Every structure is written in C-alpha cells, then in structure tokens.
Short mmCIF file of C-alpha atoms (C1' of nucleotides) in Angstrom, two decimals:
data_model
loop_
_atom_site.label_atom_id
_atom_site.label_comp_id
_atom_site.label_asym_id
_atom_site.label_seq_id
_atom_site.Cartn_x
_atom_site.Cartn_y
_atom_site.Cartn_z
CA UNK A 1 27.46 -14.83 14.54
CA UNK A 2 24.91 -12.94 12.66
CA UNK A 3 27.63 -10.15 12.17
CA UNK A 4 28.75 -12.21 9.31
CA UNK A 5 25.75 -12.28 7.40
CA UNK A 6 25.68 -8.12 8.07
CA UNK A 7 28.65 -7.56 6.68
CA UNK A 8 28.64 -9.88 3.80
CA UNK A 9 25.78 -7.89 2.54
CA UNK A 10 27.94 -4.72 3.00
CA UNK A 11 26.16 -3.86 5.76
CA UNK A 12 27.98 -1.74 9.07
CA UNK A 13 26.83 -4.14 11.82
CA UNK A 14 25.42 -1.80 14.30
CA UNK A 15 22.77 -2.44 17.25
CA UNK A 16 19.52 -1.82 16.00
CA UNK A 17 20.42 -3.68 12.66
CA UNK A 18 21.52 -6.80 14.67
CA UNK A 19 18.57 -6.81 16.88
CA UNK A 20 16.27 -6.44 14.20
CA UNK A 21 18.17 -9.32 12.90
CA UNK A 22 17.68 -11.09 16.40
CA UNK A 23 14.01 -10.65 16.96
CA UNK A 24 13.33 -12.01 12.78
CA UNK A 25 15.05 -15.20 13.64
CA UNK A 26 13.22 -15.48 17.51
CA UNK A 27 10.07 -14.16 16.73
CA UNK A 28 7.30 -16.62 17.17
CA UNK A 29 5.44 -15.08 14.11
CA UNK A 30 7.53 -15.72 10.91
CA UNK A 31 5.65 -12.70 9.07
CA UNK A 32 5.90 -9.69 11.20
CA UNK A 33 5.31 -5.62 10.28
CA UNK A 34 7.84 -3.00 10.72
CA UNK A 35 5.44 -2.09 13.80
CA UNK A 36 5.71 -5.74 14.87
CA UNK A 37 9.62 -5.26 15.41
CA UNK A 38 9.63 -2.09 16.35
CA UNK A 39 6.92 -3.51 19.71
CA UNK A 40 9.37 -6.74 19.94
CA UNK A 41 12.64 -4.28 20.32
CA UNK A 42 10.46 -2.03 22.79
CA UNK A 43 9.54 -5.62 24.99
CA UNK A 44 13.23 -6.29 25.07
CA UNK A 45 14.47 -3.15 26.48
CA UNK A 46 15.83 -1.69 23.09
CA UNK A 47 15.20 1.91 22.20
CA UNK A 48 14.82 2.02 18.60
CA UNK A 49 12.89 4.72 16.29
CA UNK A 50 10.63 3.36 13.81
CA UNK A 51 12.40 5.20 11.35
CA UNK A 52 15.38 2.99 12.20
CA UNK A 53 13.49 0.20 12.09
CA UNK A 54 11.86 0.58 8.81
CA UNK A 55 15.37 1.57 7.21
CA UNK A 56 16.59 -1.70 8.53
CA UNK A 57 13.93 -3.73 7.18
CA UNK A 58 14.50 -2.18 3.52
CA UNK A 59 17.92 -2.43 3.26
CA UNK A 60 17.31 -5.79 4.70
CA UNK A 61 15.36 -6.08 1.52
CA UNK A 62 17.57 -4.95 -0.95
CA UNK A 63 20.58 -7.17 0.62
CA UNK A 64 18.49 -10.19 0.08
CA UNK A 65 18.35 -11.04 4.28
CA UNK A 66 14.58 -10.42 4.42
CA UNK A 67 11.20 -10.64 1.63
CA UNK A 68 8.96 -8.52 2.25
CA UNK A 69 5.08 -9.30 1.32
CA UNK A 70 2.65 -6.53 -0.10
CA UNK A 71 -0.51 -7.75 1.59
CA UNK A 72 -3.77 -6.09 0.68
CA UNK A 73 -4.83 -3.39 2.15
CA UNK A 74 -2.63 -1.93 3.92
CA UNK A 75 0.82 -2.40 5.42
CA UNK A 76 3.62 -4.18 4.26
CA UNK A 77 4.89 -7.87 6.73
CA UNK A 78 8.57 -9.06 6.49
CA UNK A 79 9.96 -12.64 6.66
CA UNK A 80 13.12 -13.80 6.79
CA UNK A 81 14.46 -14.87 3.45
CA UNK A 82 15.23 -18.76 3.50
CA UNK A 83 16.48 -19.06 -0.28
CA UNK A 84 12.86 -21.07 -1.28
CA UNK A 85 10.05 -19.15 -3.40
CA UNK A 86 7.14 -19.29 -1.93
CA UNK A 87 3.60 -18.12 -2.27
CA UNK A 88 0.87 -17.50 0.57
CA UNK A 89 -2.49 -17.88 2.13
CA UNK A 90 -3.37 -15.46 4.31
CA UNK A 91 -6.99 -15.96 7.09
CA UNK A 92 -8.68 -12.98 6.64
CA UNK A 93 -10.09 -13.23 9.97
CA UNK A 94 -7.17 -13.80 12.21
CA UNK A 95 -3.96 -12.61 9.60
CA UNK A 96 -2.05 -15.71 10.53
CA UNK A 97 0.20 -16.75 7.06
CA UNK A 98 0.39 -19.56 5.76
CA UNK A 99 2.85 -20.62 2.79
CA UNK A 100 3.16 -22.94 -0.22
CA UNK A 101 5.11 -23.78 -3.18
CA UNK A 102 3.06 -25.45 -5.94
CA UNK A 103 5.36 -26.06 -9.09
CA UNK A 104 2.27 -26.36 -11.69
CA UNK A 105 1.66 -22.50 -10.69
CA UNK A 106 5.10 -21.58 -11.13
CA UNK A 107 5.36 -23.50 -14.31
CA UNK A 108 1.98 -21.79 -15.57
CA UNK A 109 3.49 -18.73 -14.61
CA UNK A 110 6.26 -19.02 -16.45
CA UNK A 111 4.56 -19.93 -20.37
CA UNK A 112 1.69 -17.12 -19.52
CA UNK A 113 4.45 -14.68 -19.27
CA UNK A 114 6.22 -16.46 -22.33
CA UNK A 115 3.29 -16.09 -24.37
CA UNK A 116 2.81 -12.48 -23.45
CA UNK A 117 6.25 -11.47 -24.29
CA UNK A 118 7.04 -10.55 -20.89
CA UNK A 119 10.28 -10.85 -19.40
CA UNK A 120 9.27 -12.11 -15.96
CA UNK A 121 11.18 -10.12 -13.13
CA UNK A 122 8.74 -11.31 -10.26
CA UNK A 123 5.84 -12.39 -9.19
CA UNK A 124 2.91 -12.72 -6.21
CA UNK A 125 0.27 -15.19 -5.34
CA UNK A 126 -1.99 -14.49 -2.51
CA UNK A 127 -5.09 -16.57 -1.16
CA UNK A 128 -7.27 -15.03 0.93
CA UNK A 129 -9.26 -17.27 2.86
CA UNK A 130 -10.37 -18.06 6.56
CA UNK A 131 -8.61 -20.84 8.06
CA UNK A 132 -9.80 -23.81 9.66
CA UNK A 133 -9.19 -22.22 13.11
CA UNK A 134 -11.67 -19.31 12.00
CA UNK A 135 -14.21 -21.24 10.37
CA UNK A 136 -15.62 -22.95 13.73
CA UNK B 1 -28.47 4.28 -20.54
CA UNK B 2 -25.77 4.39 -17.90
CA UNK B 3 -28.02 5.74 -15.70
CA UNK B 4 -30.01 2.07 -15.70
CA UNK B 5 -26.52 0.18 -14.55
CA UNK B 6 -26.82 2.83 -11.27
CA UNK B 7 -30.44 2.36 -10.62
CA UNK B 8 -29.47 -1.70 -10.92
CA UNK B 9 -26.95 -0.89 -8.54
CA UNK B 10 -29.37 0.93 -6.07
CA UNK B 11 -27.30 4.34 -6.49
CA UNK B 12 -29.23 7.66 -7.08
CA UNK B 13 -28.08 8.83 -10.33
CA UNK B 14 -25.78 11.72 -10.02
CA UNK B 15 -23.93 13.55 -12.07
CA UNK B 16 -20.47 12.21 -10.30
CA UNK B 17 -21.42 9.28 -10.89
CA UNK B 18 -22.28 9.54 -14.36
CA UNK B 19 -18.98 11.08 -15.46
CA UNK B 20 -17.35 8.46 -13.73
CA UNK B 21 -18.61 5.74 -15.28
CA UNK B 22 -18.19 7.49 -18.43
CA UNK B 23 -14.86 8.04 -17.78
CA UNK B 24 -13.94 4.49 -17.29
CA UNK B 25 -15.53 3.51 -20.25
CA UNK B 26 -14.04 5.74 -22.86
CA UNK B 27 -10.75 5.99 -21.52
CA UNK B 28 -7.81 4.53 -23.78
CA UNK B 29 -6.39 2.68 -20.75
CA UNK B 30 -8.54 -0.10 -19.16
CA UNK B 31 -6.47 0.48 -15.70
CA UNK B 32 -7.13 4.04 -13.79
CA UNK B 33 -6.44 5.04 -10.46
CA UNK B 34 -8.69 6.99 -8.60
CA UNK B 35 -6.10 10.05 -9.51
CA UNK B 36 -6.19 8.92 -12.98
CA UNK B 37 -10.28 9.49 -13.14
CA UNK B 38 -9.79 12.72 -11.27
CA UNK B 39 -7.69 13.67 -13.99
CA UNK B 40 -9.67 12.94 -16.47
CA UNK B 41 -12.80 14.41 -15.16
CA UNK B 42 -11.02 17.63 -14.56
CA UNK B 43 -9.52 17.55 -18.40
CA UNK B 44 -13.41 16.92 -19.60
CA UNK B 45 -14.35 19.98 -17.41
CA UNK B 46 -15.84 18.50 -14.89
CA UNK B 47 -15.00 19.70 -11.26
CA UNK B 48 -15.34 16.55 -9.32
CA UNK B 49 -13.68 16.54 -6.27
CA UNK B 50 -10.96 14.07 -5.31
CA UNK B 51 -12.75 12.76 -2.31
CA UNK B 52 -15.69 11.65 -4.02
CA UNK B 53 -14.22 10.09 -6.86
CA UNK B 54 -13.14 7.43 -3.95
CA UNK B 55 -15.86 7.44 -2.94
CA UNK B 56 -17.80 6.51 -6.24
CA UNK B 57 -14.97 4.33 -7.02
CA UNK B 58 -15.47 2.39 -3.76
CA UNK B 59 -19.47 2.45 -4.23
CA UNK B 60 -19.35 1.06 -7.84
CA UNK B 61 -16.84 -1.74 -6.51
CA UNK B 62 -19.31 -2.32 -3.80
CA UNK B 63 -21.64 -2.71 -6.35
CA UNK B 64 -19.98 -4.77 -8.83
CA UNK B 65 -19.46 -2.12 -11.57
CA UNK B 66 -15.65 -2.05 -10.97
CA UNK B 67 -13.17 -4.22 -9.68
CA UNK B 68 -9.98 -2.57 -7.34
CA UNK B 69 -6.52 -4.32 -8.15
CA UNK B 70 -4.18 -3.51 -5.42
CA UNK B 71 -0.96 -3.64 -7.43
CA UNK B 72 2.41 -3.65 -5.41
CA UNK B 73 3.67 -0.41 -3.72
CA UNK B 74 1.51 2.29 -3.17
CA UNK B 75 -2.17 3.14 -5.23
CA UNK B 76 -5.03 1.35 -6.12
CA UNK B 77 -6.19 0.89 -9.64
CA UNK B 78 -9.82 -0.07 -11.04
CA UNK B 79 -11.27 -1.18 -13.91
CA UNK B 80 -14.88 -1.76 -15.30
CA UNK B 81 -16.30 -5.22 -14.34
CA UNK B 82 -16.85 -7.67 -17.17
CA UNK B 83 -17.72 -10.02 -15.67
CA UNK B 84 -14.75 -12.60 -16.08
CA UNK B 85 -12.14 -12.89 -13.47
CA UNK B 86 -8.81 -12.83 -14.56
CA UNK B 87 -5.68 -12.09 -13.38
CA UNK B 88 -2.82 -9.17 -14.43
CA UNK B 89 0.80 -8.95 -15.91
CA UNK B 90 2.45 -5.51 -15.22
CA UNK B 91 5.02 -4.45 -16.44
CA UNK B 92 7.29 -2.84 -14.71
CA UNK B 93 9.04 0.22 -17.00
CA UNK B 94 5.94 1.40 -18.68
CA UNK B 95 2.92 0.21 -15.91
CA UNK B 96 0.92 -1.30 -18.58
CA UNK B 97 -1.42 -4.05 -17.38
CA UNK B 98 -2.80 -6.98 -19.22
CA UNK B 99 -4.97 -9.52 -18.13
CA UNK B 100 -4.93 -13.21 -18.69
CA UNK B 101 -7.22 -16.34 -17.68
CA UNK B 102 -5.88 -19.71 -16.44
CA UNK B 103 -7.84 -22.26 -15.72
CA UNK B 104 -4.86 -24.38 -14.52
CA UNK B 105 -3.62 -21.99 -11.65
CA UNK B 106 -7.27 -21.24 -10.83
CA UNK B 107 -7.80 -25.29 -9.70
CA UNK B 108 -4.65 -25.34 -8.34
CA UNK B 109 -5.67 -22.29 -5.95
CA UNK B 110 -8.84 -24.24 -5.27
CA UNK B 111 -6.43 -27.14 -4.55
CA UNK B 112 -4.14 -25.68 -2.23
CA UNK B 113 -6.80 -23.54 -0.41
CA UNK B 114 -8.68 -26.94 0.27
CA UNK B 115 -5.56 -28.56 1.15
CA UNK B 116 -4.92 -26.23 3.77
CA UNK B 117 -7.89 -26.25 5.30
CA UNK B 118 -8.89 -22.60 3.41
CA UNK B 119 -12.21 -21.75 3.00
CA UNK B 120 -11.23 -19.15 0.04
CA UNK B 121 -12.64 -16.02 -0.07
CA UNK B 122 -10.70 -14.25 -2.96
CA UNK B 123 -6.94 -14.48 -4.72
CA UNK B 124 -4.78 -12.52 -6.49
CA UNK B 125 -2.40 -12.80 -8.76
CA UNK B 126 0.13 -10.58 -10.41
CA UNK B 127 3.35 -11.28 -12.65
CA UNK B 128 5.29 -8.54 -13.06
CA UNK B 129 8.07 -8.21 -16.06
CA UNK B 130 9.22 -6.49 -18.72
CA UNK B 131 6.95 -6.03 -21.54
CA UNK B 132 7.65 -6.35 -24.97
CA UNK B 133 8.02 -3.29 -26.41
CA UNK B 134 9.84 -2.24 -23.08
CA UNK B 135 12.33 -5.01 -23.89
CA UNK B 136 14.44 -3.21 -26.65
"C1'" DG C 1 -43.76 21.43 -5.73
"C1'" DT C 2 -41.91 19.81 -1.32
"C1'" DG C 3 -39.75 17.08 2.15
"C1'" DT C 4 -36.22 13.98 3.30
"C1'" DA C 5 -32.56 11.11 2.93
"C1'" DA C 6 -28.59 10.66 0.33
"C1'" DA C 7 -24.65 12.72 -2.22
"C1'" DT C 8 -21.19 16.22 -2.76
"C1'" DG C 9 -17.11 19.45 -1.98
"C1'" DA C 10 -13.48 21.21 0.65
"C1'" DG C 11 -10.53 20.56 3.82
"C1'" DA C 12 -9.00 18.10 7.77
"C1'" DA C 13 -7.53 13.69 9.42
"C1'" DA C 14 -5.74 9.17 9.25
"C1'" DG C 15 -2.32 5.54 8.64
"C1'" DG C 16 1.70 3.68 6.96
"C1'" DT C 17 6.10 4.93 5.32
"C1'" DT C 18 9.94 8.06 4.07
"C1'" DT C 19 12.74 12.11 4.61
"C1'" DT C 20 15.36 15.72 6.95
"C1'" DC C 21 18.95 17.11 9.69
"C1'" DA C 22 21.64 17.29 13.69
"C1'" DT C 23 24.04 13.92 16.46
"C1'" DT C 24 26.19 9.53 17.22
"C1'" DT C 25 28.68 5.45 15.80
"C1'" DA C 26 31.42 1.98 13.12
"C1'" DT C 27 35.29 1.23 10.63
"C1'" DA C 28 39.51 2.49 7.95
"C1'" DT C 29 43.64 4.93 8.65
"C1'" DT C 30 47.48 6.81 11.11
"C1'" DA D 1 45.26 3.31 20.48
"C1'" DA D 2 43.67 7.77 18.59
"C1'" DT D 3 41.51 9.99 14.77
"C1'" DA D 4 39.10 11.03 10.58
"C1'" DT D 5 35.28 10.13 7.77
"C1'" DA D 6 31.48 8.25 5.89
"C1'" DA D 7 27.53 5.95 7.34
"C1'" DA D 8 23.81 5.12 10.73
"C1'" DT D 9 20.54 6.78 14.05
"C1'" DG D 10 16.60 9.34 16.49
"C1'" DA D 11 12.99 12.53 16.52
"C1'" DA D 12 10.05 15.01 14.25
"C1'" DA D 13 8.31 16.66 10.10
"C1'" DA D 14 6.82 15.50 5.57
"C1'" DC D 15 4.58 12.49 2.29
"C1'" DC D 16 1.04 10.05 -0.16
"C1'" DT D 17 -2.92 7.76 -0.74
"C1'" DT D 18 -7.27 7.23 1.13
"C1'" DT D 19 -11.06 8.25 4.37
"C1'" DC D 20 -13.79 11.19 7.25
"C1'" DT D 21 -16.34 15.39 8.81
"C1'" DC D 22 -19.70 18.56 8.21
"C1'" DA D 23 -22.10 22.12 5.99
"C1'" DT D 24 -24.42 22.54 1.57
"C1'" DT D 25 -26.62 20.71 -2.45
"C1'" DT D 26 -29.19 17.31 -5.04
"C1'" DA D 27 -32.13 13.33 -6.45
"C1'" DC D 28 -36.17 11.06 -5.87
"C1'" DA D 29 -40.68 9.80 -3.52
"C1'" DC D 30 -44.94 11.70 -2.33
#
DNA sequence: GTGTAAATGAGAAAGGTTTTCATTTATATT
DNA sequence: AATATAAATGAAAACCTTTCTCATTTACAC
C-alpha cells in the first residue's frame, strides 16, 4: 500500500510516481540515478519521460521519501530514506556505495560547527576509496 | 616570482596563467569559481577566455597549485594550495566558506575506510549551516 | 632568429538536469 | 456517476557548467 505513504506526503498518487516508488524499494542497487530508474521503468514495460522521472525523484526529496547524494563529479544517486543518518564510501573503481554511521564524526561535527558559530542545517561525508573487490 | 611556481609545475609560463594565479592570490575571497576568476580577469582588463580559465584551473589542480572543492549543487570552486588539508563549513545564505582541521574525524575516516576494507583514495567533508552573521 | 610543440580563443558540443507548454489524469464537487 | 479544476505528464527545448575542436598564436629550445 505504498499509496499511503504518497498521499501522506501530499502527493496525487499517480503511475509513474508509484512505480518510481516500486522500482526504489525492488531495486537490487540501493543508490540508483534518475537514469538508473528511468532504464528500470523502461525494463518493466513502463513508458516514462525522464523529465517525469526526475520530477518524481525531487519531490520525492522534498517530501522526505527519498535522500538524494551529491557524489563528485557528476550526477546526482537517490536512496530511499530509512529515517537513519548516514554517511558513505563510495569505490572509485566500480561506484558500488557503501554506508556508515560513526557517532564520534557526528559528535565532532557538531562542536566544529559550535565553535564556528554556525547553525548546522546539514551535512556530507564522503570516502572515496577502492574496495576490497577492486583492489585484487 | 610566480613564474618559478609554473616552471616547478612543468607549465610554460603564459600570460593566462600568470593572471590567474595572480588572481587567486589577491582576491578578497579565498573560494572562486572558475566564473568568479573569469570575472575578475575581465574587471583587471584582461581578456581571458572562459574556456581556458578551466583549463588553467584544471592544470594548476593537476599540478598541485590549487585544490577543486565540489560543493553541493551545481559549480566547482578552487582555492590556492597551502599545503594543509582541511575541510569546509558553508554557509548556506551568504556562500561563505571556512575551513577547519580535525584530527579526530580524519582517524576516524582512516578507521572506517580500513574497516571496510577501503583502500582510501581521498574524502570530503562539508557542513553546511547558517553562519553567524547570517544568523540575525 | 627560427622551428616546433604547447597554449589560447571562440564557438560548438557535451552531459546532466530543469523548464515549457499542450495534453492527460487524479481528485473534489455536484 | 458525471464534471470541473488543479495538478501531473511527455516531448522537446532550454539551461548551466564544463570540455572539446580547431585554427591561430605564443613560449621556449636550439
């Protein structure tokens, strides 16, 4: 009944929106690009524009359904929000994404941007890396 | 003696290149996009086209005179090397950056990324927040 | 001074993302 | 159940930052 979560977040529940919805919570990659979805709805018979698709994803976004991750270099991957910060690691050879909560960072975070007056509104930790897979 | 840090760097000394560099290090704010140093080059009279301001930009990083921060949503941003790494706080209403060093977070990374079977290659770090003078 | 490889400028192209606008659809209302 | 209306969609164009192409210019070695 993924309906519910659409229209709790105000959302009309329409096709694309609740296939999007579908392939985010089948998909076996938890971090996928708007182009990602987009080739997932194509394999499963659905005609939907990329434009569609994109739209989705932000509003996705702003309704709190879906993070989205501003990788370097280039384009932006969505997960599925799950309610738990996390940070991640990402193998610069093969892009797989790896994730991790470390609550000394957070804390550290927190009395850096204390000490620096800042009013912390967010924050990003990426580590770039090669995983053991792409190390052999 | 600029011209000796481009020599170092095994770039032909050029009058781009010069400007550039001279750009970056009288300019008021540490943290200039490549649209930024166009801008400025223009304003000092200098007709330096867009495309190889990149270009410089890229060689200089490639070089180790500048390091690229790819902040969230959209643009680039550089700023001279010095030599320490650190990482930024931006804040959000005005852009400013700062920078800040922690050695805590930095083992921590080095933690994780072993932990996971990372063999890290770089991180990054940003907080982003409200600034104090942006706070009133 | 001259030759040669490298650097530059201008504009085109690229790549990811957003916008436009006419058409379709979901939902509230009758 | 039919209808009105605001919202959502598709397709293509537009956008924005960055890179590339290619003809011309320049720096440096000889």
């Amino acid at each position: 009944m993924e309906s519910q979560d659409l229209r709790k977040a105000g959302l009309k529940v329409t096709l694309p929106r609740l296939k999007v919805l579908e392939i985010l919570e089948s998909a076996q990659q938890r971090h996928m690009s708007a182009e990602d979805v987009y080739k997932a709805l194509l394999e499963m018979g659905e005609e939907i524009g990329l434009a569609t698709v994109y739209r989705v994803l932000t509003q996705f976004e702003g309704a709190g359904l879906v993070s989205r991750l501003s990788i370097e270099g280039g384009h932006a991957v969505f997960e599925l929000e799950d309610g738990t910060h996390h940070d991640h690691l990402l193998c610069v050879r093969c892009n797989q994404i790896e994730e991790f909560i470390d609550e000394v960072i957070e804390q550290r975070q927190r009395v850096i941007a204390a000490e620096k007056g800042f009013q912390m509104t967010d924050h990003s930790l990426y580590i770039y890396g090669i995983c053991r897979n792409c190390q052999s």
